PDB file of C-alpha atoms in Angstrom:
ATOM      1  CA  UNK A 885       6.642 -50.969   1.421  1.00 54.00           C
ATOM      2  CA  UNK A 886       6.166 -53.715   3.987  1.00 78.00           C
ATOM      3  CA  UNK A 887       3.245 -55.300   2.168  1.00 92.00           C
ATOM      4  CA  UNK A 888       1.141 -55.033  -1.046  1.00 96.00           C
ATOM      5  CA  UNK A 889      -1.001 -51.978  -0.765  1.00 97.00           C
ATOM      6  CA  UNK A 890      -4.290 -51.551  -2.721  1.00 98.00           C
ATOM      7  CA  UNK A 891      -6.596 -48.561  -2.952  1.00 97.00           C
ATOM      8  CA  UNK A 892      -9.352 -47.817  -2.612  1.00 98.00           C
ATOM      9  CA  UNK A 893     -10.511 -50.576  -0.235  1.00 97.00           C
ATOM     10  CA  UNK A 894     -14.089 -50.141  -1.367  1.00 97.00           C
ATOM     11  CA  UNK A 895     -15.508 -48.605  -4.506  1.00 98.00           C
ATOM     12  CA  UNK A 896     -19.157 -48.197  -5.483  1.00 98.00           C
ATOM     13  CA  UNK A 897     -19.692 -47.340  -9.109  1.00 98.00           C
ATOM     14  CA  UNK A 898     -22.796 -46.600 -11.061  1.00 98.00           C
ATOM     15  CA  UNK A 899     -23.271 -48.865 -14.073  1.00 98.00           C
ATOM     16  CA  UNK A 900     -21.432 -47.363 -17.039  1.00 98.00           C
ATOM     17  CA  UNK A 901     -18.879 -45.517 -14.918  1.00 98.00           C
ATOM     18  CA  UNK A 902     -15.151 -45.980 -15.420  1.00 98.00           C
ATOM     19  CA  UNK A 903     -13.075 -47.047 -12.397  1.00 98.00           C
ATOM     20  CA  UNK A 904      -9.301 -47.260 -11.680  1.00 98.00           C
ATOM     21  CA  UNK A 905      -7.886 -49.587  -9.027  1.00 98.00           C
ATOM     22  CA  UNK A 906      -4.357 -49.101  -7.744  1.00 98.00           C
ATOM     23  CA  UNK A 907      -1.811 -51.635  -6.567  1.00 98.00           C
ATOM     24  CA  UNK A 908       1.545 -50.787  -4.886  1.00 97.00           C
ATOM     25  CA  UNK A 909       3.556 -54.029  -4.678  1.00 96.00           C
ATOM     26  CA  UNK A 910       6.266 -54.939  -2.191  1.00 94.00           C
ATOM     27  CA  UNK A 911       9.387 -52.966  -2.983  1.00 92.00           C
ATOM     28  CA  UNK A 912      11.686 -54.844  -5.364  1.00 90.00           C
ATOM     29  CA  UNK A 913       9.146 -57.469  -6.362  1.00 91.00           C
ATOM     30  CA  UNK A 914       9.480 -58.178 -10.017  1.00 91.00           C
ATOM     31  CA  UNK A 915       6.184 -59.946 -10.695  1.00 92.00           C
ATOM     32  CA  UNK A 916       2.735 -58.481 -10.213  1.00 95.00           C
ATOM     33  CA  UNK A 917      -0.622 -60.244 -10.692  1.00 95.00           C
ATOM     34  CA  UNK A 918      -4.266 -59.154 -10.717  1.00 98.00           C
ATOM     35  CA  UNK A 919      -6.992 -61.571  -9.687  1.00 97.00           C
ATOM     36  CA  UNK A 920     -10.780 -61.249  -9.521  1.00 98.00           C
ATOM     37  CA  UNK A 921     -12.626 -63.000  -6.707  1.00 97.00           C
ATOM     38  CA  UNK A 922     -16.401 -63.345  -6.864  1.00 95.00           C
ATOM     39  CA  UNK A 923     -18.325 -64.163  -3.675  1.00 92.00           C
ATOM     40  CA  UNK A 924     -17.850 -67.812  -2.659  1.00 90.00           C
ATOM     41  CA  UNK A 925     -15.268 -68.451  -5.420  1.00 94.00           C
ATOM     42  CA  UNK A 926     -11.550 -68.754  -5.530  1.00 95.00           C
ATOM     43  CA  UNK A 927      -9.456 -66.001  -7.094  1.00 96.00           C
ATOM     44  CA  UNK A 928      -9.497 -65.996 -10.891  1.00 96.00           C
ATOM     45  CA  UNK A 929      -6.393 -64.837 -12.834  1.00 95.00           C
ATOM     46  CA  UNK A 930      -6.715 -61.621 -14.797  1.00 97.00           C
ATOM     47  CA  UNK A 931      -3.259 -60.505 -15.838  1.00 96.00           C
ATOM     48  CA  UNK A 932       0.505 -60.695 -15.074  1.00 93.00           C
ATOM     49  CA  UNK A 933       3.397 -58.225 -15.274  1.00 95.00           C
ATOM     50  CA  UNK A 934       7.083 -58.887 -15.053  1.00 93.00           C
ATOM     51  CA  UNK A 935       8.538 -55.453 -14.366  1.00 94.00           C
ATOM     52  CA  UNK A 936       6.740 -53.128 -16.838  1.00 95.00           C
ATOM     53  CA  UNK A 937       6.001 -55.858 -19.368  1.00 95.00           C
ATOM     54  CA  UNK A 938       2.506 -57.382 -19.434  1.00 96.00           C
ATOM     55  CA  UNK A 939       3.341 -60.998 -20.162  1.00 93.00           C
ATOM     56  CA  UNK A 940      -0.140 -62.513 -19.889  1.00 93.00           C
ATOM     57  CA  UNK A 941      -3.519 -60.838 -20.101  1.00 94.00           C
ATOM     58  CA  UNK A 942      -5.423 -63.933 -21.046  1.00 93.00           C
ATOM     59  CA  UNK A 943      -7.743 -63.698 -18.001  1.00 95.00           C
ATOM     60  CA  UNK A 944      -9.113 -60.193 -18.718  1.00 97.00           C
ATOM     61  CA  UNK A 945     -12.863 -60.824 -19.241  1.00 95.00           C
ATOM     62  CA  UNK A 946     -13.371 -58.239 -21.979  1.00 95.00           C
ATOM     63  CA  UNK A 947     -11.805 -55.297 -23.749  1.00 96.00           C
ATOM     64  CA  UNK A 948     -13.354 -53.078 -21.014  1.00 98.00           C
ATOM     65  CA  UNK A 949     -10.558 -54.231 -18.724  1.00 98.00           C
ATOM     66  CA  UNK A 950      -7.095 -52.681 -19.059  1.00 97.00           C
ATOM     67  CA  UNK A 951      -4.054 -52.944 -16.827  1.00 98.00           C
ATOM     68  CA  UNK A 952      -0.749 -51.085 -16.863  1.00 98.00           C
ATOM     69  CA  UNK A 953       2.500 -50.942 -14.849  1.00 97.00           C
ATOM     70  CA  UNK A 954       4.432 -48.255 -16.749  1.00 96.00           C
ATOM     71  CA  UNK A 955       7.507 -47.976 -14.518  1.00 93.00           C
ATOM     72  CA  UNK A 956       7.577 -51.560 -13.212  1.00 92.00           C
ATOM     73  CA  UNK A 957       6.293 -50.652  -9.815  1.00 94.00           C
ATOM     74  CA  UNK A 958       2.757 -49.341  -9.198  1.00 97.00           C
ATOM     75  CA  UNK A 959       0.001 -50.943 -11.321  1.00 98.00           C
ATOM     76  CA  UNK A 960      -3.462 -49.748 -12.216  1.00 98.00           C
ATOM     77  CA  UNK A 961      -6.385 -51.871 -13.277  1.00 98.00           C
ATOM     78  CA  UNK A 962      -8.963 -49.901 -15.189  1.00 98.00           C
ATOM     79  CA  UNK A 963     -12.477 -51.037 -15.972  1.00 98.00           C
ATOM     80  CA  UNK A 964     -14.396 -48.987 -18.480  1.00 98.00           C
ATOM     81  CA  UNK A 965     -18.224 -48.806 -18.632  1.00 98.00           C
ATOM     82  CA  UNK A 966     -18.667 -50.968 -15.495  1.00 98.00           C
ATOM     83  CA  UNK A 967     -21.378 -53.658 -15.508  1.00 97.00           C
ATOM     84  CA  UNK A 968     -23.072 -55.376 -12.606  1.00 96.00           C
ATOM     85  CA  UNK A 969     -21.162 -58.598 -13.344  1.00 96.00           C
ATOM     86  CA  UNK A 970     -17.888 -56.674 -12.647  1.00 97.00           C
ATOM     87  CA  UNK A 971     -18.852 -56.552  -8.943  1.00 97.00           C
ATOM     88  CA  UNK A 972     -16.146 -58.555  -7.143  1.00 98.00           C
ATOM     89  CA  UNK A 973     -13.040 -58.201  -5.039  1.00 98.00           C
ATOM     90  CA  UNK A 974     -10.011 -57.364  -7.096  1.00 98.00           C
ATOM     91  CA  UNK A 975      -6.803 -58.711  -5.620  1.00 98.00           C
ATOM     92  CA  UNK A 976      -3.310 -57.697  -6.448  1.00 98.00           C
ATOM     93  CA  UNK A 977      -0.340 -59.908  -5.592  1.00 95.00           C
ATOM     94  CA  UNK A 978       3.384 -59.610  -6.048  1.00 93.00           C
ATOM     95  CA  UNK A 979       6.309 -61.964  -6.043  1.00 90.00           C
ATOM     96  CA  UNK A 980      10.039 -61.489  -5.835  1.00 85.00           C
ATOM     97  CA  UNK A 981      10.712 -64.257  -8.381  1.00 80.00           C
ATOM     98  CA  UNK A 982      10.250 -64.082 -12.104  1.00 74.00           C
ATOM     99  CA  UNK A 983       8.091 -67.168 -11.996  1.00 69.00           C
ATOM    100  CA  UNK A 984       5.480 -68.145  -9.421  1.00 72.00           C
ATOM    101  CA  UNK A 985       7.719 -70.714  -7.670  1.00 74.00           C
ATOM    102  CA  UNK A 986       7.506 -69.150  -4.207  1.00 78.00           C
ATOM    103  CA  UNK A 987       3.841 -68.185  -4.345  1.00 82.00           C
ATOM    104  CA  UNK A 988       2.493 -64.694  -4.016  1.00 88.00           C
ATOM    105  CA  UNK A 989       1.827 -62.069  -1.327  1.00 92.00           C
ATOM    106  CA  UNK A 990      -1.647 -60.622  -1.727  1.00 95.00           C
ATOM    107  CA  UNK A 991      -2.863 -57.138  -0.924  1.00 96.00           C
ATOM    108  CA  UNK A 992      -6.063 -56.485   0.977  1.00 96.00           C
ATOM    109  CA  UNK A 993      -8.071 -56.139  -2.187  1.00 97.00           C
ATOM    110  CA  UNK A 994     -10.546 -53.621  -3.564  1.00 98.00           C
ATOM    111  CA  UNK A 995     -14.202 -54.550  -3.203  1.00 98.00           C
ATOM    112  CA  UNK A 996     -16.010 -53.148  -6.283  1.00 98.00           C
ATOM    113  CA  UNK A 997     -19.767 -52.898  -6.217  1.00 98.00           C
ATOM    114  CA  UNK A 998     -21.552 -51.808  -9.400  1.00 98.00           C
ATOM    115  CA  UNK A 999     -25.071 -50.499  -8.823  1.00 97.00           C
TER     116      UNK A 999
ATOM    117  CA  UNK B  79     -13.045 -80.180 -15.715  1.00 68.00           C
ATOM    118  CA  UNK B  80     -11.695 -77.424 -13.563  1.00 77.00           C
ATOM    119  CA  UNK B  81      -7.937 -77.213 -13.308  1.00 90.00           C
ATOM    120  CA  UNK B  82      -8.017 -77.297  -9.462  1.00 95.00           C
ATOM    121  CA  UNK B  83     -10.925 -78.975  -7.658  1.00 95.00           C
ATOM    122  CA  UNK B  84     -11.780 -78.766  -3.993  1.00 96.00           C
ATOM    123  CA  UNK B  85     -14.862 -79.755  -1.970  1.00 91.00           C
ATOM    124  CA  UNK B  86     -16.552 -76.491  -0.976  1.00 89.00           C
ATOM    125  CA  UNK B  87     -17.608 -77.855   2.377  1.00 89.00           C
ATOM    126  CA  UNK B  88     -18.215 -76.740   4.987  1.00 95.00           C
ATOM    127  CA  UNK B  89     -15.995 -79.204   6.802  1.00 96.00           C
ATOM    128  CA  UNK B  90     -16.937 -79.212  10.438  1.00 97.00           C
ATOM    129  CA  UNK B  91     -14.535 -80.584  13.053  1.00 97.00           C
ATOM    130  CA  UNK B  92     -14.467 -80.247  16.835  1.00 97.00           C
ATOM    131  CA  UNK B  93     -11.708 -78.369  18.566  1.00 98.00           C
ATOM    132  CA  UNK B  94      -8.591 -80.566  18.998  1.00 97.00           C
ATOM    133  CA  UNK B  95      -9.391 -82.816  16.088  1.00 97.00           C
ATOM    134  CA  UNK B  96      -7.497 -83.265  12.820  1.00 98.00           C
ATOM    135  CA  UNK B  97      -8.935 -81.378   9.821  1.00 97.00           C
ATOM    136  CA  UNK B  98      -8.141 -82.954   6.460  1.00 97.00           C
ATOM    137  CA  UNK B  99      -8.530 -80.796   3.327  1.00 97.00           C
ATOM    138  CA  UNK B 100      -8.165 -82.267  -0.165  1.00 97.00           C
ATOM    139  CA  UNK B 101      -7.445 -80.952  -3.614  1.00 96.00           C
ATOM    140  CA  UNK B 102      -7.019 -82.470  -7.042  1.00 96.00           C
ATOM    141  CA  UNK B 103      -5.480 -80.860 -10.144  1.00 94.00           C
ATOM    142  CA  UNK B 104      -5.546 -81.622 -13.823  1.00 91.00           C
ATOM    143  CA  UNK B 105      -2.279 -80.356 -15.269  1.00 86.00           C
ATOM    144  CA  UNK B 106       0.263 -83.177 -15.033  1.00 85.00           C
ATOM    145  CA  UNK B 107       3.240 -80.844 -15.564  1.00 84.00           C
ATOM    146  CA  UNK B 108       2.413 -78.777 -12.411  1.00 85.00           C
ATOM    147  CA  UNK B 109       5.454 -78.620 -10.101  1.00 84.00           C
ATOM    148  CA  UNK B 110       4.503 -76.152  -7.333  1.00 91.00           C
ATOM    149  CA  UNK B 111       1.573 -76.329  -5.012  1.00 94.00           C
ATOM    150  CA  UNK B 112       0.335 -74.046  -2.310  1.00 95.00           C
ATOM    151  CA  UNK B 113      -2.269 -73.742   0.408  1.00 97.00           C
ATOM    152  CA  UNK B 114      -3.697 -70.324   1.264  1.00 97.00           C
ATOM    153  CA  UNK B 115      -5.934 -69.473   4.183  1.00 97.00           C
ATOM    154  CA  UNK B 116      -8.627 -66.823   3.725  1.00 97.00           C
ATOM    155  CA  UNK B 117     -10.620 -65.378   6.585  1.00 97.00           C
ATOM    156  CA  UNK B 118     -13.979 -63.915   5.702  1.00 94.00           C
ATOM    157  CA  UNK B 119     -13.508 -60.444   4.225  1.00 92.00           C
ATOM    158  CA  UNK B 120      -9.769 -60.779   4.125  1.00 94.00           C
ATOM    159  CA  UNK B 121      -7.228 -61.560   1.420  1.00 95.00           C
ATOM    160  CA  UNK B 122      -5.581 -64.989   0.962  1.00 95.00           C
ATOM    161  CA  UNK B 123      -2.567 -65.726   3.151  1.00 95.00           C
ATOM    162  CA  UNK B 124       0.063 -68.275   2.119  1.00 94.00           C
ATOM    163  CA  UNK B 125       0.448 -70.955   4.780  1.00 95.00           C
ATOM    164  CA  UNK B 126       2.203 -73.858   3.037  1.00 94.00           C
ATOM    165  CA  UNK B 127       4.058 -74.639  -0.163  1.00 94.00           C
ATOM    166  CA  UNK B 128       5.115 -78.085  -1.387  1.00 95.00           C
ATOM    167  CA  UNK B 129       7.127 -79.074  -4.394  1.00 92.00           C
ATOM    168  CA  UNK B 130       8.006 -82.798  -4.145  1.00 92.00           C
ATOM    169  CA  UNK B 131       6.119 -85.966  -3.357  1.00 95.00           C
ATOM    170  CA  UNK B 132       5.547 -86.802   0.274  1.00 95.00           C
ATOM    171  CA  UNK B 133       4.841 -84.772   3.370  1.00 96.00           C
ATOM    172  CA  UNK B 134       5.964 -81.397   4.518  1.00 96.00           C
ATOM    173  CA  UNK B 135       5.320 -80.332   8.102  1.00 97.00           C
ATOM    174  CA  UNK B 136       5.216 -76.845   9.573  1.00 95.00           C
ATOM    175  CA  UNK B 137       3.927 -76.629  13.081  1.00 97.00           C
ATOM    176  CA  UNK B 138       0.361 -77.927  13.204  1.00 97.00           C
ATOM    177  CA  UNK B 139       0.162 -78.024   9.426  1.00 97.00           C
ATOM    178  CA  UNK B 140       1.213 -80.893   7.168  1.00 98.00           C
ATOM    179  CA  UNK B 141       0.972 -80.686   3.355  1.00 97.00           C
ATOM    180  CA  UNK B 142       0.961 -83.904   1.377  1.00 97.00           C
ATOM    181  CA  UNK B 143       1.615 -84.301  -2.350  1.00 96.00           C
ATOM    182  CA  UNK B 144       1.077 -87.253  -4.643  1.00 96.00           C
ATOM    183  CA  UNK B 145       1.982 -86.238  -8.192  1.00 93.00           C
ATOM    184  CA  UNK B 146       1.053 -89.644  -9.621  1.00 93.00           C
ATOM    185  CA  UNK B 147      -2.504 -89.248  -8.345  1.00 94.00           C
ATOM    186  CA  UNK B 148      -2.516 -85.496  -8.889  1.00 94.00           C
ATOM    187  CA  UNK B 149      -3.554 -84.957  -5.339  1.00 95.00           C
ATOM    188  CA  UNK B 150      -2.592 -82.449  -2.666  1.00 97.00           C
ATOM    189  CA  UNK B 151      -3.877 -82.354   0.884  1.00 97.00           C
ATOM    190  CA  UNK B 152      -3.516 -80.276   4.013  1.00 98.00           C
ATOM    191  CA  UNK B 153      -3.787 -81.654   7.533  1.00 98.00           C
ATOM    192  CA  UNK B 154      -4.385 -79.358  10.445  1.00 98.00           C
ATOM    193  CA  UNK B 155      -3.638 -81.043  13.794  1.00 98.00           C
ATOM    194  CA  UNK B 156      -5.144 -79.897  17.084  1.00 98.00           C
ATOM    195  CA  UNK B 157      -7.655 -77.698  15.222  1.00 98.00           C
ATOM    196  CA  UNK B 158      -8.564 -74.461  16.918  1.00 97.00           C
ATOM    197  CA  UNK B 159     -11.631 -72.194  16.453  1.00 97.00           C
ATOM    198  CA  UNK B 160      -9.215 -69.595  15.018  1.00 97.00           C
ATOM    199  CA  UNK B 161      -8.480 -72.026  12.152  1.00 98.00           C
ATOM    200  CA  UNK B 162     -12.072 -71.526  10.906  1.00 98.00           C
ATOM    201  CA  UNK B 163     -11.582 -70.073   7.455  1.00 97.00           C
ATOM    202  CA  UNK B 164     -11.632 -70.956   3.790  1.00 97.00           C
ATOM    203  CA  UNK B 165      -8.590 -72.931   2.572  1.00 98.00           C
ATOM    204  CA  UNK B 166      -7.572 -72.390  -0.996  1.00 97.00           C
ATOM    205  CA  UNK B 167      -5.501 -74.870  -2.916  1.00 97.00           C
ATOM    206  CA  UNK B 168      -3.376 -73.328  -5.667  1.00 95.00           C
ATOM    207  CA  UNK B 169      -1.247 -74.882  -8.380  1.00 93.00           C
ATOM    208  CA  UNK B 170       1.253 -73.411 -10.795  1.00 89.00           C
ATOM    209  CA  UNK B 171       0.228 -74.420 -14.245  1.00 78.00           C
ATOM    210  CA  UNK B 172       2.416 -74.727 -17.327  1.00 67.00           C
ATOM    211  CA  UNK B 173       1.765 -71.035 -17.989  1.00 65.00           C
ATOM    212  CA  UNK B 174       3.556 -69.935 -14.791  1.00 74.00           C
ATOM    213  CA  UNK B 175       0.579 -68.545 -12.952  1.00 84.00           C
ATOM    214  CA  UNK B 176      -1.268 -69.690  -9.845  1.00 90.00           C
ATOM    215  CA  UNK B 177      -4.592 -71.346 -10.495  1.00 93.00           C
ATOM    216  CA  UNK B 178      -6.836 -71.530  -7.445  1.00 95.00           C
ATOM    217  CA  UNK B 179      -9.562 -73.966  -6.428  1.00 96.00           C
ATOM    218  CA  UNK B 180     -12.838 -72.601  -5.177  1.00 96.00           C
ATOM    219  CA  UNK B 181     -11.777 -73.235  -1.570  1.00 96.00           C
ATOM    220  CA  UNK B 182     -12.994 -75.454   1.303  1.00 97.00           C
ATOM    221  CA  UNK B 183     -14.693 -73.771   4.195  1.00 97.00           C
ATOM    222  CA  UNK B 184     -13.483 -75.188   7.543  1.00 98.00           C
ATOM    223  CA  UNK B 185     -15.516 -74.700  10.736  1.00 98.00           C
ATOM    224  CA  UNK B 186     -13.856 -75.659  14.029  1.00 97.00           C
ATOM    225  CA  UNK B 187     -16.380 -75.789  16.892  1.00 96.00           C
ATOM    226  CA  UNK B 188     -15.280 -75.201  20.487  1.00 93.00           C
TER     227      UNK B 188
END
């Protein structure tokens, strides 16, 4: 596609509910990144894929967070048993390069509110 | 110490003035540096990248890099109200991922 597409744009979840956030990167982009952005803060790294391989998941806050990219294209970020502190904007980004040398293109994000 | 530090602002400048945004980073091996603009409620948009010491100009924007001082800046000439946004400095660390600062909020008044 022309840009990075994320869905849903907004998600309200009750505490304890599981959620799945989808990212469709720019066609042909090898690298895919997930970031979490709390209000008034910069994006914080969560995890990184190169094709289908998850090369870095050091930023995932807990084992309730899980990400996959099984065919090297679309990625899903899953959060189990959501907590109020999970409320944030979740940003997906992709890059045509195998490293981050050229920067990333971000999607519009998914705003998650846990009530 | 945070890996990338920015003054959160707000930085207020009148229309037509030069806005100067600053950023310091801690990882000496960093080689690639970026400025993103983020409007309220929107996602970050890449506006400048810089890889070597000195200045890089693109239209009204100039990025400046000083690796010895671990310092990156962004100058916006002839600031417009439409430049009002949060500007995020980002640095590639040794682990090949972008690390962002908290952003500086810029307000350009007509």
